[in-house]
Coordinates of C-alpha atoms in Angstrom, one line a residue:
M1 CA 98.8 115.1 58.2
R2 CA 97.5 118.5 59.1
A3 CA 94.3 117.0 60.5
V4 CA 96.3 114.6 62.7
W5 CA 98.4 117.5 64.0
A6 CA 95.3 119.5 64.7
I7 CA 93.6 116.7 66.7
A8 CA 96.8 116.2 68.7
M9 CA 97.1 119.8 69.6
K10 CA 93.4 119.8 70.6
D11 CA 94.0 116.9 73.0
L12 CA 97.1 118.6 74.5
R13 CA 95.2 121.9 75.1
L14 CA 92.4 120.0 76.8
L15 CA 95.0 118.2 79.0
M16 CA 96.7 121.4 79.9
R17 CA 93.3 123.1 80.8
D18 CA 92.8 120.4 83.5
R19 CA 95.7 121.2 85.8
A20 CA 95.3 118.1 88.0
A21 CA 95.3 115.8 85.0
A22 CA 98.3 117.6 83.5
F23 CA 100.3 117.4 86.7
F24 CA 99.7 113.6 87.1
T25 CA 100.4 113.0 83.4
L26 CA 103.5 115.0 82.9
V27 CA 105.1 115.9 86.3
F28 CA 104.1 113.1 88.7
P29 CA 106.1 110.4 86.8
L30 CA 109.3 112.3 87.5
L31 CA 108.5 112.6 91.2
F32 CA 107.5 108.9 91.4
G33 CA 110.9 108.0 89.9
V34 CA 112.7 109.9 92.6
V35 CA 110.6 108.5 95.4
F36 CA 110.8 104.9 94.0
G37 CA 114.6 105.3 93.7
L38 CA 115.0 106.6 97.3
I39 CA 113.0 103.7 98.7
F40 CA 114.9 101.0 96.9
Q41 CA 118.3 102.7 97.5
Q42 CA 117.7 102.3 101.2
A43 CA 116.3 98.7 100.8
F44 CA 119.4 97.5 98.9
G45 CA 122.1 99.6 100.7
G46 CA 122.8 102.0 97.9
G47 CA 124.4 105.4 98.4
D48 CA 126.9 106.3 101.0
E49 CA 125.1 104.5 103.9
S50 CA 125.2 100.7 104.3
P51 CA 122.1 99.0 105.6
Q52 CA 122.0 99.1 109.4
I53 CA 120.6 96.4 111.7
E54 CA 119.1 97.8 114.9
V55 CA 119.9 95.6 117.9
A56 CA 120.0 95.8 121.7
I57 CA 123.0 94.5 123.6
I58 CA 122.5 93.5 127.2
D59 CA 125.8 92.9 129.1
L60 CA 124.9 91.0 132.2
D61 CA 128.6 90.3 133.0
G62 CA 130.0 93.8 133.1
S63 CA 133.6 92.6 132.8
E64 CA 136.3 94.1 130.6
L65 CA 136.1 91.1 128.2
S66 CA 132.4 91.3 127.8
G67 CA 132.7 95.0 127.1
D68 CA 135.3 94.3 124.5
Y69 CA 133.1 91.6 123.0
A70 CA 130.1 94.0 122.7
S71 CA 132.3 96.6 121.0
A72 CA 133.7 94.0 118.6
V73 CA 130.2 92.9 117.7
V74 CA 129.1 96.4 116.8
E75 CA 132.3 97.1 114.9
L76 CA 132.3 93.9 112.8
G77 CA 128.6 94.0 112.0
G78 CA 128.1 97.7 111.5
L79 CA 125.2 97.5 113.9
T80 CA 123.1 100.3 115.4
V81 CA 122.7 99.7 119.1
I82 CA 119.4 100.8 120.7
G83 CA 119.3 101.5 124.4
V84 CA 117.0 99.4 126.5
A85 CA 116.1 99.0 130.1
D86 CA 116.8 95.3 130.5
A87 CA 116.6 91.9 128.7
A88 CA 112.8 91.8 129.0
D89 CA 112.4 95.2 127.5
A90 CA 114.7 94.3 124.6
E91 CA 112.8 91.1 123.9
N92 CA 109.5 93.0 124.0
R93 CA 110.9 95.4 121.4
V94 CA 111.9 92.5 119.2
R95 CA 108.4 91.1 119.4
R96 CA 106.9 94.4 118.5
G97 CA 109.2 94.7 115.5
Q98 CA 110.9 97.8 116.7
I99 CA 114.4 96.2 116.6
A100 CA 115.8 93.3 114.7
A101 CA 117.4 91.4 117.6
S102 CA 118.4 91.3 121.2
I103 CA 121.9 90.1 122.1
V104 CA 122.3 88.9 125.7
I105 CA 125.9 88.5 127.1
P106 CA 125.5 86.3 130.2
A107 CA 127.1 86.7 133.6
R108 CA 130.6 85.2 133.9
F109 CA 131.1 85.7 130.2
G110 CA 134.7 87.0 130.7
E111 CA 135.5 84.0 132.8
G112 CA 134.1 81.7 130.1
V113 CA 136.3 83.3 127.4
Q114 CA 139.4 82.7 129.5
N115 CA 138.4 79.1 129.9
A116 CA 137.3 78.6 126.3
M117 CA 140.4 76.7 125.3
F118 CA 140.0 74.1 128.0
G119 CA 136.3 74.0 128.7
E120 CA 132.9 74.9 127.5
P121 CA 132.8 78.2 125.6
P122 CA 130.6 81.0 127.0
G123 CA 127.0 81.2 125.6
V124 CA 125.4 84.2 124.0
E125 CA 121.6 84.3 123.5
V126 CA 120.0 86.1 120.5
V127 CA 116.3 86.9 120.4
M128 CA 115.6 87.4 116.7
D129 CA 112.6 89.0 115.0
P130 CA 111.0 86.2 112.8
S131 CA 110.6 88.6 109.9
R132 CA 114.4 89.2 109.9
A133 CA 115.6 85.7 109.0
A134 CA 117.9 87.1 106.3
E135 CA 119.9 88.9 109.0
S136 CA 120.0 86.0 111.4
G137 CA 122.8 84.0 109.7
M138 CA 124.9 87.2 109.2
L139 CA 124.5 88.1 112.9
Q140 CA 125.6 84.7 114.1
G141 CA 128.7 85.0 112.0
V142 CA 129.4 88.4 113.5
L143 CA 129.0 87.1 117.0
S144 CA 131.4 84.2 116.3
G145 CA 133.9 86.6 114.6
A146 CA 133.8 88.9 117.6
G147 CA 134.4 85.9 119.9
F148 CA 137.6 85.0 118.0
R149 CA 138.8 88.6 118.2
V150 CA 138.2 88.8 122.0
L151 CA 139.7 85.4 122.6
A152 CA 142.9 86.3 120.7
S153 CA 143.2 89.5 122.6
A154 CA 142.6 87.7 125.9
F155 CA 145.4 85.2 125.2
Q156 CA 147.9 87.9 124.6
D157 CA 147.6 88.7 128.3
P158 CA 150.4 86.7 130.2
D159 CA 148.2 86.5 133.3
V160 CA 145.4 84.8 131.4
V161 CA 147.8 82.3 129.8
S162 CA 149.5 81.6 133.1
G163 CA 146.1 81.0 134.7
Q164 CA 145.1 78.5 132.0
V165 CA 148.4 76.7 132.3
A166 CA 148.1 76.5 136.0
R167 CA 144.6 75.1 135.6
V168 CA 145.8 72.4 133.3
R169 CA 148.6 71.6 135.7
E170 CA 146.1 71.0 138.5
I171 CA 144.0 68.8 136.2
V172 CA 147.1 66.7 135.3
R173 CA 148.2 66.4 138.9
G174 CA 144.8 65.3 140.0
D175 CA 144.5 62.6 137.4
A176 CA 145.9 59.5 139.0
T177 CA 145.5 57.5 135.8
T178 CA 148.1 59.5 133.9
P179 CA 151.4 57.6 133.7
P180 CA 154.5 59.4 135.2
V181 CA 156.2 59.7 131.8
E182 CA 153.1 61.4 130.3
R183 CA 153.0 63.7 133.3
L184 CA 156.6 64.6 132.8
L185 CA 156.1 65.3 129.1
M186 CA 152.9 67.3 129.8
G187 CA 154.7 69.4 132.4
T188 CA 157.5 70.1 129.9
L189 CA 155.0 71.2 127.3
L190 CA 153.1 73.4 129.7
D191 CA 156.4 75.1 130.8
S192 CA 157.1 75.7 127.1
V193 CA 153.7 77.2 126.5
D194 CA 154.0 79.4 129.6
R195 CA 157.4 80.7 128.4
L196 CA 156.2 81.1 124.7
F197 CA 153.1 83.1 125.5
G198 CA 154.7 85.1 128.2
A199 CA 157.5 86.2 125.8
G200 CA 155.0 86.7 123.0
A201 CA 152.8 88.9 125.0
D202 CA 155.7 91.3 125.7
G203 CA 156.8 91.6 122.1
A204 CA 153.6 91.0 120.1
D205 CA 150.9 93.3 119.0
P206 CA 147.9 92.6 121.1
A207 CA 145.6 93.2 118.1
D208 CA 147.4 90.6 116.1
G209 CA 145.6 87.4 117.1
E210 CA 146.2 85.3 113.9
A211 CA 148.0 82.5 115.7
L212 CA 145.1 82.0 118.0
S213 CA 142.1 82.9 116.0
G214 CA 143.1 81.4 112.7
G215 CA 142.3 84.7 111.0
A216 CA 138.8 84.6 112.8
S217 CA 137.6 82.3 110.1
G218 CA 138.4 78.8 111.4
G219 CA 141.8 78.3 109.9
G220 CA 143.6 75.7 111.9
M221 CA 140.9 75.6 114.6
A222 CA 138.2 74.1 112.5
G223 CA 135.2 73.1 114.6
F224 CA 136.2 75.3 117.5
T225 CA 134.0 78.2 118.5
P226 CA 134.9 80.8 121.1
V227 CA 131.2 81.5 121.9
A228 CA 128.1 79.3 121.7
V229 CA 125.4 81.3 120.0
S230 CA 121.8 80.3 120.6
V231 CA 119.0 81.9 118.6
R232 CA 115.3 81.9 119.4
M233 CA 112.2 83.9 118.5
P234 CA 110.6 86.2 121.1
E235 CA 108.2 84.6 123.6
R236 CA 104.5 84.8 122.9
A237 CA 102.1 83.5 125.4
G238 CA 100.5 80.2 124.3
R239 CA 102.1 80.4 120.9
D240 CA 104.8 78.8 118.8
N241 CA 107.7 81.2 118.4
E242 CA 108.5 80.2 114.8
L243 CA 106.8 81.5 111.7
N244 CA 104.4 79.0 110.0
S245 CA 105.2 80.2 106.5
A246 CA 106.2 83.2 104.4
F247 CA 102.5 84.0 104.0
E248 CA 102.5 85.3 107.6
L249 CA 104.8 88.1 106.4
T250 CA 103.1 88.8 103.1
Y251 CA 99.5 88.6 104.2
P252 CA 99.4 92.3 105.5
Q253 CA 101.0 93.5 102.3
A254 CA 98.5 91.6 100.2
A255 CA 95.7 93.3 102.3
A256 CA 97.3 96.7 101.6
W257 CA 97.1 96.2 97.8
A258 CA 93.5 95.0 98.1
L259 CA 92.7 98.3 99.9
V260 CA 94.4 100.2 97.0
G261 CA 91.9 98.6 94.6
C262 CA 88.9 99.2 96.8
V263 CA 89.7 102.9 97.5
T264 CA 90.5 103.5 93.8
G265 CA 87.3 102.0 92.6
F266 CA 85.0 104.0 94.9
G267 CA 87.0 107.2 94.7
L268 CA 86.9 107.3 90.9
S269 CA 83.2 106.4 90.8
L270 CA 82.2 109.4 92.9
V271 CA 83.9 111.8 90.5
G272 CA 82.6 109.8 87.5
E273 CA 79.0 110.1 88.8
R274 CA 79.4 113.9 89.0
S275 CA 80.8 114.0 85.4
S276 CA 78.1 111.8 84.0
G277 CA 75.2 113.7 85.6
T278 CA 74.2 111.1 88.2
L279 CA 74.9 113.5 91.1
L280 CA 72.7 116.1 89.4
R281 CA 69.8 113.6 89.2
L282 CA 70.3 112.7 92.8
A283 CA 70.4 116.3 93.8
V284 CA 66.9 116.9 92.5
A285 CA 65.6 113.8 94.3
P286 CA 63.9 114.2 97.7
I287 CA 67.1 113.2 99.7
R288 CA 69.7 115.2 101.5
R289 CA 72.9 115.9 99.8
D290 CA 74.9 114.4 102.6
A291 CA 73.1 111.1 102.1
V292 CA 74.8 110.8 98.7
V293 CA 78.3 111.0 100.1
F294 CA 77.5 108.9 103.2
G295 CA 76.0 106.2 100.9
K296 CA 79.2 106.1 98.9
A297 CA 81.2 105.9 102.2
T298 CA 79.0 103.1 103.5
A299 CA 79.4 101.1 100.3
C300 CA 83.2 101.5 100.4
F301 CA 83.2 100.4 104.1
V302 CA 81.2 97.3 103.3
A303 CA 83.4 96.4 100.3
A304 CA 86.6 96.9 102.4
L305 CA 85.3 94.7 105.2
A306 CA 84.3 92.1 102.6
V307 CA 87.7 92.0 100.9
L308 CA 89.7 92.1 104.1
G309 CA 87.5 89.4 105.7
A310 CA 87.8 87.2 102.6
Q311 CA 91.6 87.6 102.6
R312 CA 91.8 86.7 106.3
A313 CA 89.7 83.6 105.8
L314 CA 91.8 82.6 102.7
F315 CA 95.1 83.0 104.4
A316 CA 93.9 81.1 107.5
L317 CA 93.6 77.9 105.5
P318 CA 96.2 75.2 106.4
V319 CA 97.9 75.6 103.0
F320 CA 98.8 79.2 103.9
G321 CA 99.0 78.9 107.7
V322 CA 98.6 82.5 108.8
R323 CA 97.9 82.2 112.5
G324 CA 95.4 84.5 114.3
G325 CA 95.2 86.2 117.6
E326 CA 92.1 86.7 119.7
P327 CA 89.1 86.8 117.3
W328 CA 87.7 90.1 118.7
I329 CA 91.1 91.7 118.3
E330 CA 91.3 90.6 114.6
I331 CA 87.8 91.8 113.9
L332 CA 88.3 95.1 115.5
T333 CA 91.5 95.6 113.6
I334 CA 89.8 94.9 110.3
V335 CA 86.9 97.2 111.1
L336 CA 89.3 100.1 112.0
I337 CA 91.3 99.5 108.8
A338 CA 88.2 99.6 106.7
F339 CA 87.0 102.8 108.5
A340 CA 90.4 104.5 108.0
F341 CA 90.5 103.8 104.2
V342 CA 86.9 105.1 103.8
G343 CA 88.4 108.3 105.1
V344 CA 91.3 108.0 102.6
M345 CA 88.8 107.5 99.8
M346 CA 86.6 110.4 100.8
T347 CA 89.6 112.8 100.9
L348 CA 91.2 111.7 97.6
A349 CA 87.8 111.6 95.7
T350 CA 86.8 115.1 96.7
L351 CA 90.1 116.8 96.2
A352 CA 89.8 116.6 92.4
T353 CA 86.7 117.7 90.5
S354 CA 87.5 116.3 87.0
V355 CA 87.7 112.7 86.0
G356 CA 91.2 113.1 84.5
G357 CA 92.4 114.8 87.7
A358 CA 90.8 112.2 89.9
E359 CA 92.3 109.3 87.9
G360 CA 95.7 110.7 88.3
S361 CA 95.6 111.9 91.9
V362 CA 93.8 108.9 93.4
R363 CA 95.9 106.2 91.7
A364 CA 99.2 108.1 92.1
T365 CA 98.7 109.1 95.7
L366 CA 97.6 105.6 96.7
L367 CA 100.7 104.1 95.0
I368 CA 103.1 106.4 96.8
L369 CA 101.4 105.9 100.1
A370 CA 101.4 102.1 99.7
L371 CA 105.1 102.0 98.8
L372 CA 106.0 104.4 101.6
G373 CA 103.9 102.3 104.1
G374 CA 105.6 99.0 103.5
A375 CA 103.3 97.4 100.9
G376 CA 106.2 97.0 98.5
V377 CA 109.5 97.1 100.5
P378 CA 109.2 96.0 104.2
L379 CA 109.5 98.8 106.7
M380 CA 112.6 97.4 108.2
F381 CA 114.6 98.7 105.3
F382 CA 113.6 102.3 105.9
R383 CA 116.1 104.4 107.8
G384 CA 116.5 108.0 109.0
W385 CA 114.0 110.5 107.6
M386 CA 112.5 107.9 105.3
H387 CA 111.5 105.8 108.4
A388 CA 109.9 108.9 109.9
A389 CA 108.1 109.6 106.6
T390 CA 106.4 106.2 106.8
M391 CA 104.3 107.5 109.7
A392 CA 102.4 109.7 107.3
S393 CA 101.1 106.6 105.3
P394 CA 97.9 104.9 106.5
F395 CA 99.2 101.7 104.9
R396 CA 102.0 101.7 107.5
W397 CA 99.5 101.6 110.4
A398 CA 97.3 99.1 108.6
I399 CA 100.2 96.7 108.1
S400 CA 101.4 97.1 111.7
A401 CA 98.0 96.4 113.0
L402 CA 97.5 93.3 110.9
E403 CA 100.9 91.9 111.9
G404 CA 100.3 92.7 115.5
S405 CA 96.8 91.1 115.5
T406 CA 98.1 87.9 113.9
W407 CA 101.5 86.3 114.0
R408 CA 103.2 88.9 116.3
G409 CA 100.5 88.3 118.9
W410 CA 100.3 91.9 120.3
S411 CA 98.1 92.7 123.2
P412 CA 95.3 95.3 123.0
A413 CA 97.5 97.7 124.8
E414 CA 100.3 97.3 122.2
L415 CA 97.8 97.7 119.4
G416 CA 96.4 100.8 121.0
V417 CA 98.5 103.2 119.0
P418 CA 97.8 101.7 115.5
W419 CA 94.1 101.4 116.4
M420 CA 93.9 105.1 117.5
V421 CA 95.8 106.3 114.4
L422 CA 93.6 104.3 112.1
F423 CA 90.5 105.7 113.8
L424 CA 91.7 109.3 113.5
I425 CA 92.6 108.8 109.8
G426 CA 89.0 107.6 109.1
L427 CA 87.3 110.3 111.2
L428 CA 89.3 113.2 109.8
G429 CA 89.2 111.9 106.2
I430 CA 85.4 111.4 106.3
S431 CA 84.9 114.8 107.9
F432 CA 87.1 116.5 105.3
G433 CA 85.3 114.6 102.5
V434 CA 81.9 115.7 103.7
W435 CA 83.0 119.3 104.0
R436 CA 84.4 119.2 100.4
F437 CA 81.4 117.5 98.9
R438 CA 79.1 120.1 100.3
R439 CA 81.0 122.7 98.3
W440 CA 81.2 120.6 95.1
P441 CA 79.4 121.8 92.0
I442 CA 76.9 119.0 91.3
S443 CA 77.6 118.9 87.6
G444 CA 80.9 119.3 85.8

């Protein structure tokens, strides 16, 4: 037993001597648990905040009723309203994935609400992000519920009721086919309705619309809807608006995890060659020291291109159905992503000088960056400071670029920011890696 304890203490002392290895063995699991919990707390609405859906509301009517309707939508759905210039700007933001939906309240909406009981209900158009299908049904329910609330409020107004009664009177009078007895009965009924709603409006609470709305859930008005909600996907030139399959959403995430494997393999091999003496043998060979690190970077770049290209070809098969954009846009996107993650590999591999430290730092850092960048939980679930923190992850920009170059159908101008960020990540990462490698002890 004494021998077992002695060997155990020896291993623990060796671990503690390597500070990087000790940190990622003993401390990092605690930090990972906290970060992982924060991410999934936001994803599933834990904590004090409920999940928010970011939408744009464009009121083309500008009436009091349309304003009341927009307010009811926000209140019932707990939505976050994003300011936009116009309907086109809102739809463009949906297409870019910046907001979940655009809600367009058409002109003459207020007039349509007043006529909803005796004519066609007013229409509301929703432009929905294809990746937010889970929220689409909920949003349609909110829009209908808000319609019932506004309709109930409108029909507490005696002027609205009198106007509707007068309209029906005109219809009955103009219908020569209606027998006199039925006209008399209809007139009596309309007089009763006029008196009933006029008296009710004076003594009833305007917020209490149960008699009209059926509790905003259908009730005794099954089949009736106060607003006609139409949902469509954002327009993309020359493309079908609908998603072909779920693989269009998961393809960028699959590419992110492939990059994790590629960067991990080459990053650990660089440190392993130093530990095994391979770098020492290369150092005495008639080659420049920079050639060693650039050779490793080139190999990582080729491997990343190969795995990303193979994945793209696989998911383009009809069984997966991931549509593509312009070929040169997709090729440039993949090249820039591979270049960026060469920089990530060079940085992580040269930060640690021991095999134990490298195994912990490379794997742990990549795992955190991947989760923070949307490889595990989609970016749409991140809010507040967590959403801002995703900007620090190269995976966030890689996933955005892959989505934009395939099913979202972004233009080169729209892809400009992700492309530039990926290029800078690669350039700065490679530069830092070369600088660090020049100061590395060859053996260790």
